[in-house]
PDB file of C-alpha atoms in Angstrom:
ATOM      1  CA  UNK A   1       0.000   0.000   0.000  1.00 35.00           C
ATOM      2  CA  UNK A   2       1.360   3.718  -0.880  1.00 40.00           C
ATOM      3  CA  UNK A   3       1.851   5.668   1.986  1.00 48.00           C
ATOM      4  CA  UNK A   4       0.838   9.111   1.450  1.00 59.00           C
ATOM      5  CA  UNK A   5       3.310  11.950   1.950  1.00 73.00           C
ATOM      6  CA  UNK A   6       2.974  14.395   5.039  1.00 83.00           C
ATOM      7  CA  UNK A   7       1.572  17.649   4.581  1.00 87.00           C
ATOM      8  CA  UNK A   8       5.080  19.162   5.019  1.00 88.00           C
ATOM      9  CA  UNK A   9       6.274  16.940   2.470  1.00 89.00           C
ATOM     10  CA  UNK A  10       3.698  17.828  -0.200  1.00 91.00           C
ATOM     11  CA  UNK A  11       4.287  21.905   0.277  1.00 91.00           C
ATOM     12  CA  UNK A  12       8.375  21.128   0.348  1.00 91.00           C
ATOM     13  CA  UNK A  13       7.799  19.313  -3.002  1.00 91.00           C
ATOM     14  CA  UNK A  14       5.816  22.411  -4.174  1.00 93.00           C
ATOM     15  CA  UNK A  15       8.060  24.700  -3.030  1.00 93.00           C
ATOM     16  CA  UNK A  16      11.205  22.326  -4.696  1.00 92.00           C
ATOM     17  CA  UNK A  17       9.012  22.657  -7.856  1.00 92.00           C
ATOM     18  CA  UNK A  18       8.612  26.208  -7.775  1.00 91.00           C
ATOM     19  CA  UNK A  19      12.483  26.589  -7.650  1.00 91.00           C
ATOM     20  CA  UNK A  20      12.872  24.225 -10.527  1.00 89.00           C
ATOM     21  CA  UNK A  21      10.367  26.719 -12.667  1.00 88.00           C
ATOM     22  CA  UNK A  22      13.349  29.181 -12.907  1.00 87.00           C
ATOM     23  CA  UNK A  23      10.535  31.585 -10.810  1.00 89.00           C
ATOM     24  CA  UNK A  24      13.492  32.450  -8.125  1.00 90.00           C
ATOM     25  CA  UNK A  25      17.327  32.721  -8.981  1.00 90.00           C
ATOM     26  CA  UNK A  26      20.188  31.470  -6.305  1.00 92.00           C
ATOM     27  CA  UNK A  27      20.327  34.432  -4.216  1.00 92.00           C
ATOM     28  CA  UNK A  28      17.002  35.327  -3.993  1.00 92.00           C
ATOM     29  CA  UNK A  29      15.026  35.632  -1.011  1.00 92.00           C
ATOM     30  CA  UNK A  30      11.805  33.972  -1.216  1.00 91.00           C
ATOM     31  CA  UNK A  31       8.475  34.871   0.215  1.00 91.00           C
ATOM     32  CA  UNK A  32       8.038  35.529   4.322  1.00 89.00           C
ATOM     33  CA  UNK A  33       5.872  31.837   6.163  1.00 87.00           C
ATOM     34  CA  UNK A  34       3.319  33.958   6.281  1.00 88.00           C
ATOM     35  CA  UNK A  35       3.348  34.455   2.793  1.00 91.00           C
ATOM     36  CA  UNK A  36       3.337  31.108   1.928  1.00 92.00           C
ATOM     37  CA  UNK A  37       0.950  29.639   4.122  1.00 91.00           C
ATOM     38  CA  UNK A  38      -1.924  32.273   2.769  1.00 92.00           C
ATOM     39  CA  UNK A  39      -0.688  30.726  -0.028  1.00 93.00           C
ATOM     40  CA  UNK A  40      -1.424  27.331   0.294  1.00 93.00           C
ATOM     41  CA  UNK A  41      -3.844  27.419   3.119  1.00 92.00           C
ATOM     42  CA  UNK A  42      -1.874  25.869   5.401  1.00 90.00           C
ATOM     43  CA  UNK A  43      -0.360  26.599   8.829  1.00 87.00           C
ATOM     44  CA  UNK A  44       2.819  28.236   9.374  1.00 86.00           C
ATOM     45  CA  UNK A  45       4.068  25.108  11.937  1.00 87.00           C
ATOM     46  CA  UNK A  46       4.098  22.988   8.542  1.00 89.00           C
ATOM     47  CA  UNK A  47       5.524  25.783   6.132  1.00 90.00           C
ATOM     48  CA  UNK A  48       8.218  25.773   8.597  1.00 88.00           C
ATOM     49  CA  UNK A  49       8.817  22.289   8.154  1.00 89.00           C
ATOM     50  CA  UNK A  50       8.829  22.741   4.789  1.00 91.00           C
ATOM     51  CA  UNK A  51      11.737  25.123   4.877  1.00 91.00           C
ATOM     52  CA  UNK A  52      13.658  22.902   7.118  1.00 90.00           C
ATOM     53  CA  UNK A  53      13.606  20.074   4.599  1.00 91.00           C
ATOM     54  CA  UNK A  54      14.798  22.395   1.841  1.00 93.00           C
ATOM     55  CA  UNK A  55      17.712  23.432   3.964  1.00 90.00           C
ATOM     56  CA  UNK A  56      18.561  19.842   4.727  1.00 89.00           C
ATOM     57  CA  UNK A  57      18.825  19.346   0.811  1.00 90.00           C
ATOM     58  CA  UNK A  58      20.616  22.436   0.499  1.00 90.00           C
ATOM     59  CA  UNK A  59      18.734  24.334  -1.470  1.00 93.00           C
ATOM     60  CA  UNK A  60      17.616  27.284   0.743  1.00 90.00           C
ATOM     61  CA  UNK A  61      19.469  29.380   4.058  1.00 89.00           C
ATOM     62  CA  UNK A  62      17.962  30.644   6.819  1.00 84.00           C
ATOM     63  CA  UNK A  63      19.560  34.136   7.711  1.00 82.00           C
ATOM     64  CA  UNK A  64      18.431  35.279  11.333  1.00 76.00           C
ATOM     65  CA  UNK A  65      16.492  38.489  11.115  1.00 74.00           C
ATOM     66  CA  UNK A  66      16.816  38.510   7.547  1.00 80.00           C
ATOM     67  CA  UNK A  67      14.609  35.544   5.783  1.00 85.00           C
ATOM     68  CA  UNK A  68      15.280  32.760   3.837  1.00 89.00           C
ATOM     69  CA  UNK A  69      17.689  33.151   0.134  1.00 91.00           C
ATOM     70  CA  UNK A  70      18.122  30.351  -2.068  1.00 93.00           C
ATOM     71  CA  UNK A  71      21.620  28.974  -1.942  1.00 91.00           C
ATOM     72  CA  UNK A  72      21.394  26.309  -4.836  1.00 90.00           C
ATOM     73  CA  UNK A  73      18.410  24.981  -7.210  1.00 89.00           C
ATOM     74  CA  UNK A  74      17.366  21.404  -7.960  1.00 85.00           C
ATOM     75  CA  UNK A  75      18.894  19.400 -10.195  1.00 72.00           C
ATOM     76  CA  UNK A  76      21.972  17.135 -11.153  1.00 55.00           C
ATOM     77  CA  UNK A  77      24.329  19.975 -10.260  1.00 55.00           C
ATOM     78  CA  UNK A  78      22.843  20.737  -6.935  1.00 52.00           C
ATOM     79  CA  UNK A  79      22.419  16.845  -6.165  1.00 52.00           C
ATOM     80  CA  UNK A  80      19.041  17.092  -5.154  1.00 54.00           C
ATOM     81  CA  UNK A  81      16.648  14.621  -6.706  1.00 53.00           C
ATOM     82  CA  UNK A  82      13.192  15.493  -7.446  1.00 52.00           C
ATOM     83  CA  UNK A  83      11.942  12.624  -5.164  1.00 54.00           C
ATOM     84  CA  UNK A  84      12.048  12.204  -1.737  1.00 53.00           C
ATOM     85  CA  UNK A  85      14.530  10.085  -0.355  1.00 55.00           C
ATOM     86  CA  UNK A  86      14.181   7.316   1.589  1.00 52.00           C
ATOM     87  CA  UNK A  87      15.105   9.077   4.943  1.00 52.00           C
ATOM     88  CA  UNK A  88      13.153  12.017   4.047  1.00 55.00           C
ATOM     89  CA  UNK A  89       9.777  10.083   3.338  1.00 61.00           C
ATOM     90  CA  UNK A  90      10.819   8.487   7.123  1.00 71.00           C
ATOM     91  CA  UNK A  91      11.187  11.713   8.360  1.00 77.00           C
ATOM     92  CA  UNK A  92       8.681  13.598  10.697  1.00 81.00           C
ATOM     93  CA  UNK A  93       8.556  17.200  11.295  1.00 82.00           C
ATOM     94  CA  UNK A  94       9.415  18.897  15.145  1.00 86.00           C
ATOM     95  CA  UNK A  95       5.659  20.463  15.245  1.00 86.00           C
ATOM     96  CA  UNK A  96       3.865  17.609  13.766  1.00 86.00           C
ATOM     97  CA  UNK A  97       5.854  15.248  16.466  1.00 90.00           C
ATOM     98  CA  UNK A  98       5.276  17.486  19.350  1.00 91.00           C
ATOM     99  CA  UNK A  99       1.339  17.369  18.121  1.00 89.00           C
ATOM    100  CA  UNK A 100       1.282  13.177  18.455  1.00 91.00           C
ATOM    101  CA  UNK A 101       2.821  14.028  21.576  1.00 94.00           C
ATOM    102  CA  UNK A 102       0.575  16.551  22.850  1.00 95.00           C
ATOM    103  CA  UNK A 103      -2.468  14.059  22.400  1.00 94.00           C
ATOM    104  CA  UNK A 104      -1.150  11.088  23.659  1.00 96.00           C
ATOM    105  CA  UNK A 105       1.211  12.060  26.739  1.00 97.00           C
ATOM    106  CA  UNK A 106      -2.039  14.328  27.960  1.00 97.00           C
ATOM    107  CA  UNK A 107      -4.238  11.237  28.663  1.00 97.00           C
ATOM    108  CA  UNK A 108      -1.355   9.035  29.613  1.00 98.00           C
ATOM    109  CA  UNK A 109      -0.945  11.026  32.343  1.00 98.00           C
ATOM    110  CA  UNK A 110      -4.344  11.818  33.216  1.00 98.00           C
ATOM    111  CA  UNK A 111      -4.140   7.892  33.665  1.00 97.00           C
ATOM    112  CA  UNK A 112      -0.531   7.631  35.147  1.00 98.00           C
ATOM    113  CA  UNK A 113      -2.245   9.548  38.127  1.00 98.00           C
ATOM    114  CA  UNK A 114      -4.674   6.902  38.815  1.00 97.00           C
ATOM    115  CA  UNK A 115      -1.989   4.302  38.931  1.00 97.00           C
ATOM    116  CA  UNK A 116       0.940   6.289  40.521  1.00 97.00           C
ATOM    117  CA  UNK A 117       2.842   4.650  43.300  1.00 97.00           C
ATOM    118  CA  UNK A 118       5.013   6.124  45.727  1.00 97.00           C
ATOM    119  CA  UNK A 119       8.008   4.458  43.900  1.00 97.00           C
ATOM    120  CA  UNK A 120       7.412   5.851  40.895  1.00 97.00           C
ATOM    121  CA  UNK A 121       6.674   9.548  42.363  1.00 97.00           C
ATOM    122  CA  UNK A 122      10.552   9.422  43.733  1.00 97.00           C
ATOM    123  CA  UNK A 123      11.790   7.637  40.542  1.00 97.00           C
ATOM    124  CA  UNK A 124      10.495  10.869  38.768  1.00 97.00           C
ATOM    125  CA  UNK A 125      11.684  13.235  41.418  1.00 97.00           C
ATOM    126  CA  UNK A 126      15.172  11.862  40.336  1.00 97.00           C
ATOM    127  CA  UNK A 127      14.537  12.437  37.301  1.00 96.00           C
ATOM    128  CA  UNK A 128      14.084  16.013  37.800  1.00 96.00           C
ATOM    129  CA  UNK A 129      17.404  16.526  40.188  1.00 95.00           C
ATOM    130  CA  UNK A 130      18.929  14.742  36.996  1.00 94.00           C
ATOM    131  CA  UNK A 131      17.539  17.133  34.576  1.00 93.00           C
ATOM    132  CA  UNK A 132      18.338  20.084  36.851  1.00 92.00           C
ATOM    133  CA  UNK A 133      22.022  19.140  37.254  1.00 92.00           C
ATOM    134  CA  UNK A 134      22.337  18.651  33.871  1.00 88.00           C
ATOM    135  CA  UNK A 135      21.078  22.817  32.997  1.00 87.00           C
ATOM    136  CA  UNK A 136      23.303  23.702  36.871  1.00 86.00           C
ATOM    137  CA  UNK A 137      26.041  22.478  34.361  1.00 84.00           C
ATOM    138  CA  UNK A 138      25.006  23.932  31.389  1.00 75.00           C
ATOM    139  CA  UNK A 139      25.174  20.582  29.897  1.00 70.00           C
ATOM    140  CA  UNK A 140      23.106  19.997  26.694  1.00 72.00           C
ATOM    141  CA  UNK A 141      21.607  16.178  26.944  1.00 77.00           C
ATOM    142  CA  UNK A 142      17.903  15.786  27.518  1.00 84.00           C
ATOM    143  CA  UNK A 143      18.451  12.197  29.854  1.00 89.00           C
ATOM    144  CA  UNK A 144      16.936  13.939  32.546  1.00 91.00           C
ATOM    145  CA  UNK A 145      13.840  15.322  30.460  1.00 93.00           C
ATOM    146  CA  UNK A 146      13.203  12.005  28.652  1.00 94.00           C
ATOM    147  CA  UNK A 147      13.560   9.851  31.560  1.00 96.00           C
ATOM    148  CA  UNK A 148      10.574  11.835  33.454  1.00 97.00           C
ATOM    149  CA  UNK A 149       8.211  11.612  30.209  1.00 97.00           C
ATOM    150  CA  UNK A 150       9.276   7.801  30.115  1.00 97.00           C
ATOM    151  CA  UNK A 151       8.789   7.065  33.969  1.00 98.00           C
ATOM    152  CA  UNK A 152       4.979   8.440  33.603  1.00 98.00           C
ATOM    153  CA  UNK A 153       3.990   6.543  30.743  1.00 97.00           C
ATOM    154  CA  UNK A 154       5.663   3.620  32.739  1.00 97.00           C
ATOM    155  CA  UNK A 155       3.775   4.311  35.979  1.00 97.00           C
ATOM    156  CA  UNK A 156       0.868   3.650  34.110  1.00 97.00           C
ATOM    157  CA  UNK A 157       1.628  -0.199  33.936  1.00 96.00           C
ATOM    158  CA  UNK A 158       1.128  -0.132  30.469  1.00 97.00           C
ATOM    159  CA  UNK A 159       3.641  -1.724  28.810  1.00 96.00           C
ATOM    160  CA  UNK A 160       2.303  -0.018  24.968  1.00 96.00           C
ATOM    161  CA  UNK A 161       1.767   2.837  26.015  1.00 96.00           C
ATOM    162  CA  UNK A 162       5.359   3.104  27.450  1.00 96.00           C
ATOM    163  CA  UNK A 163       6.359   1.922  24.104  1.00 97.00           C
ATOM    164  CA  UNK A 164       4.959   4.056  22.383  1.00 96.00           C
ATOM    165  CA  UNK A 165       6.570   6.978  24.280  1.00 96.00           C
ATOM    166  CA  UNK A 166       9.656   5.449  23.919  1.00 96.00           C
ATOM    167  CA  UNK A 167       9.241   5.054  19.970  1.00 95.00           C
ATOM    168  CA  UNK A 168       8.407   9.103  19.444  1.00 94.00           C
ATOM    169  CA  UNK A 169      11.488  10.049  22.054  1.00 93.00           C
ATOM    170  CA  UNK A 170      13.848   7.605  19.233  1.00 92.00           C
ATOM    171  CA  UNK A 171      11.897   9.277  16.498  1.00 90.00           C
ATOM    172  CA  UNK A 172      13.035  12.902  17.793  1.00 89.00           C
ATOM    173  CA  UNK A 173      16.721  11.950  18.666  1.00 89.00           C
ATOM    174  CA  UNK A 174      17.058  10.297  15.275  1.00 89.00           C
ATOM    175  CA  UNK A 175      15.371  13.692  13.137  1.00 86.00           C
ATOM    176  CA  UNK A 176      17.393  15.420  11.061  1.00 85.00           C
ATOM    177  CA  UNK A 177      14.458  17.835  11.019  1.00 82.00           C
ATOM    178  CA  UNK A 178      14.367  17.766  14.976  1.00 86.00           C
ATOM    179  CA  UNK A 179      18.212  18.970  14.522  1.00 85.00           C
ATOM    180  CA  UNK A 180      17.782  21.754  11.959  1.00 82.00           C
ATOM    181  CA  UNK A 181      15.281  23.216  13.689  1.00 81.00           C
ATOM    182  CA  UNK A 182      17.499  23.671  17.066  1.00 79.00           C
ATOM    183  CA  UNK A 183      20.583  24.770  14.702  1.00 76.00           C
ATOM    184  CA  UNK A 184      18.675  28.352  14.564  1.00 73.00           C
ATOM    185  CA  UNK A 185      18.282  28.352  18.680  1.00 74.00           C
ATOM    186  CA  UNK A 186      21.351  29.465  20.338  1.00 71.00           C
ATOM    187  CA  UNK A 187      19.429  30.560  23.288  1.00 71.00           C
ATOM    188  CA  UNK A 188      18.832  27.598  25.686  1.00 75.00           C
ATOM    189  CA  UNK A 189      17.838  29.093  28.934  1.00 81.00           C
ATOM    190  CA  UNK A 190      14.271  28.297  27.991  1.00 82.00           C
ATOM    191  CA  UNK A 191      14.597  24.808  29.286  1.00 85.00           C
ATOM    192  CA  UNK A 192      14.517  26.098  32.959  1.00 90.00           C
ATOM    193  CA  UNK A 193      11.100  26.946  32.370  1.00 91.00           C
ATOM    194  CA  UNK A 194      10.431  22.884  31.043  1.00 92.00           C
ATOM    195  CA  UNK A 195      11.680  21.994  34.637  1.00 94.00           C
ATOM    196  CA  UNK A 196       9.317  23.594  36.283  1.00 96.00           C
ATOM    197  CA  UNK A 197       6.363  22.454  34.030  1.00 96.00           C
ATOM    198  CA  UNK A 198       7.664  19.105  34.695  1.00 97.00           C
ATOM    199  CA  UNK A 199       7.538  19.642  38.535  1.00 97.00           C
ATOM    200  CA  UNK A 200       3.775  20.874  38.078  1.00 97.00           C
ATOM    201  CA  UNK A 201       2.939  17.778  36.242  1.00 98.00           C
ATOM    202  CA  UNK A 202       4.813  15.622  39.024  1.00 98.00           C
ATOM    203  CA  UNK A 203       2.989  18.103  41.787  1.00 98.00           C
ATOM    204  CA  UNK A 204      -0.541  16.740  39.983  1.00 98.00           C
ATOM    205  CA  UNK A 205       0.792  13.255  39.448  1.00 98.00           C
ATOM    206  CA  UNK A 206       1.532  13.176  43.493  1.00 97.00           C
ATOM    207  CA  UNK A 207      -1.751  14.374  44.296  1.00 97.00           C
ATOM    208  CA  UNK A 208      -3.711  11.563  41.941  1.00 97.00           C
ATOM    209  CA  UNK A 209      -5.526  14.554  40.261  1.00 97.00           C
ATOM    210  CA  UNK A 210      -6.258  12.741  36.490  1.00 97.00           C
ATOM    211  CA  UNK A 211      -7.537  16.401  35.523  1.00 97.00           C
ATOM    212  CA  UNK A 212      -5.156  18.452  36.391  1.00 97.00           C
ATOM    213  CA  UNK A 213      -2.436  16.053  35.486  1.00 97.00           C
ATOM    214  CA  UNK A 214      -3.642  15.928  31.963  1.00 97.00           C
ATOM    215  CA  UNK A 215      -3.606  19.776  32.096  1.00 97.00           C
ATOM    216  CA  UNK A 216      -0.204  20.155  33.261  1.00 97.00           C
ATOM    217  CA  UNK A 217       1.541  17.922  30.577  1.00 97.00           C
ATOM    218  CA  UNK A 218      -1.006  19.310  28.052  1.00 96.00           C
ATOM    219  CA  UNK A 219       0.158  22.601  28.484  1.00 95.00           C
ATOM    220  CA  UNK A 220       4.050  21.832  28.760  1.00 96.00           C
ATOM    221  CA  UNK A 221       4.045  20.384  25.047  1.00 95.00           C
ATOM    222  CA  UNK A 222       2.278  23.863  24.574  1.00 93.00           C
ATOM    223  CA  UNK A 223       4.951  25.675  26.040  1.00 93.00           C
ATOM    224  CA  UNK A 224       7.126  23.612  23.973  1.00 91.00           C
ATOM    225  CA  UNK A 225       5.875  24.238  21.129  1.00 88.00           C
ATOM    226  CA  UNK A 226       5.553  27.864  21.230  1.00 87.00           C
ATOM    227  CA  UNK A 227       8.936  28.189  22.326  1.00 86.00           C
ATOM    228  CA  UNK A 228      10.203  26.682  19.698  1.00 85.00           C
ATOM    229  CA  UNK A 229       7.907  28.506  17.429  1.00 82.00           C
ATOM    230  CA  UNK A 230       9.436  32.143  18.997  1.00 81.00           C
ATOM    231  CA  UNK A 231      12.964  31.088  19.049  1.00 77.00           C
ATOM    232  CA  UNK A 232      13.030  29.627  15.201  1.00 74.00           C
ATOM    233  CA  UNK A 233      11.304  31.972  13.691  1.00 74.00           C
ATOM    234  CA  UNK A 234      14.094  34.381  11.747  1.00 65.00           C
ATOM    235  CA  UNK A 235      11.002  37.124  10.484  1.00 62.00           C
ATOM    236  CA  UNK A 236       8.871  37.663  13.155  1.00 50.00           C
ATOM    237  CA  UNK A 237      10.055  36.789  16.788  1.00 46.00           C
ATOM    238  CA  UNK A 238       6.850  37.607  18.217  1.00 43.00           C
ATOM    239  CA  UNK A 239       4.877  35.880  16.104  1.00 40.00           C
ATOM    240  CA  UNK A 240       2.005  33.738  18.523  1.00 40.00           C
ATOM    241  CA  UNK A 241       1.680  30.154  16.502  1.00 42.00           C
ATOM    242  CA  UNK A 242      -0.041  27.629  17.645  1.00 41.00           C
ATOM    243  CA  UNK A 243      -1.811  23.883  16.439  1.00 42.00           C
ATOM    244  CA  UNK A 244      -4.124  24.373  18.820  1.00 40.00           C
ATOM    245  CA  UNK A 245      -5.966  26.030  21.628  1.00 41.00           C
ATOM    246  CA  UNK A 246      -4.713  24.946  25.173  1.00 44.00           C
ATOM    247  CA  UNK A 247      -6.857  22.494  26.446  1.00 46.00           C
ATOM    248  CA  UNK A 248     -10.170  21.937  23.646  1.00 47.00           C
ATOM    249  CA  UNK A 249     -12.987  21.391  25.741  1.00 43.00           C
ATOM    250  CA  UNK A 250     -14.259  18.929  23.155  1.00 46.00           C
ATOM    251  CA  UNK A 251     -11.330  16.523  24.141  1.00 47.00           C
ATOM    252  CA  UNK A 252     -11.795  17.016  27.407  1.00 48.00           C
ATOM    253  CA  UNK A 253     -14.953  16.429  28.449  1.00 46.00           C
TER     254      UNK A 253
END
């Protein structure tokens, strides 16, 4: 069966197509996100994803403050081929990951609180004295961060579900896409502020609260993703993305 390419993959491939036209020359910047998602009627989350596999083919450069210029153009010279490769069709983009994320690590711990043990509350607080350490330090791993998303999906006592977890953490570390994206952040100190959603999550987790569990992690992947949003943006730093709104009610209820 044909698997059908992401939506980030079919406005790359228009975008690739577009530069193939002759419509831009190398050197050339080319329209603002913004631009392009009016465009094509999509969100900006997925134009930027987009972008990021055109600069992974080499094609396009991001310039901080400045846009996006075309560096090369498709074809035999640039290398580029007018299919996807293999490990781009495998590929999965940051926002689209942290969305999967957002749904399913909400509800897991919404149920991780009504299966909690005291164990696994001081396995996690570890955790967090790990990850804490590791930003005392400066130091750039995420062993702390990944080990308290992994200990709540296994306090549930289901072994798929912590499997699953496990599987999207492997998809991230292995992303080429995950990695461009953080090439245009220089500014960590942001992940002091994903300790402390993590110790409101743990706070909710303690107190067996499904609800406000499920709120707390559901708004940390928010916080993630708008942060990452802010920081990669190179035209407008203030621009307020989002997938969706904070909690949908619809979900919830």
């Amino acid at each position: 069966m044909l698997q059908s390419k992401r939506l980030y993959q079919e406005i790359g491939i228009k975008l690739r197509n577009e530069l193939l036209s002759g419509r831009y020359a190398i050197g050339d910047r080319i329209p603002p996100e913004r631009d392009i998602a009016e465009h094509y009627q999509v969100s900006r989350t997925v134009v930027r994803e987009a972008l990021i596999m055109l600069e992974l083919e080499n094609l396009i450069e991001v310039r901080k403050g400045s846009g996006v210029y075309v560096i090369n153009l498709p074809g035999p010279q640039s290398g580029v081929s007018p299919q996807l490769s293999s490990s781009e069709e495998d590929d999965i983009g940051p926002f689209e990951l942290l969305q999967a994320r957002q749904f399913l690590e909400s509800d897991i711990a919404a149920f991780a609180a009504t299966q909690v043990t005291k164990n696994d509350i001081a396995q996690m607080r570890q955790a967090l004295e790990m990850e804490k350490d590791i930003l005392d330090s400066s130091g750039e791993d995420d062993d702390g961060d990944r080990q308290f998303h992994m200990l709540i999906a296994q306090a549930t006592g289901n072994s798929i579900l912590a499997e699953i977890i496990e599987q999207l953490w492997l998809r991230r570390k292995n992303s080429p896409m995950w990695s461009k994206l953080h090439t245009r952040i220089t500014d960590t100190s942001y992940r002091q502020n994903w300790l402390e959603d993590h110790h409101k999550i743990l706070a909710a987790l303690q107190r067996k609260d499904p609800k406000a569990a499920r709120q707390a992690m559901w708004q940390h992947l928010e916080n993630v993703k708008e942060k990452l949003l802010e920081l990669s943006d190179v035209e407008d730093p203030a621009f307020d993305g989002y997938l969706f709104e904070s909690i949908p009610v619809a979900i919830v209820e």
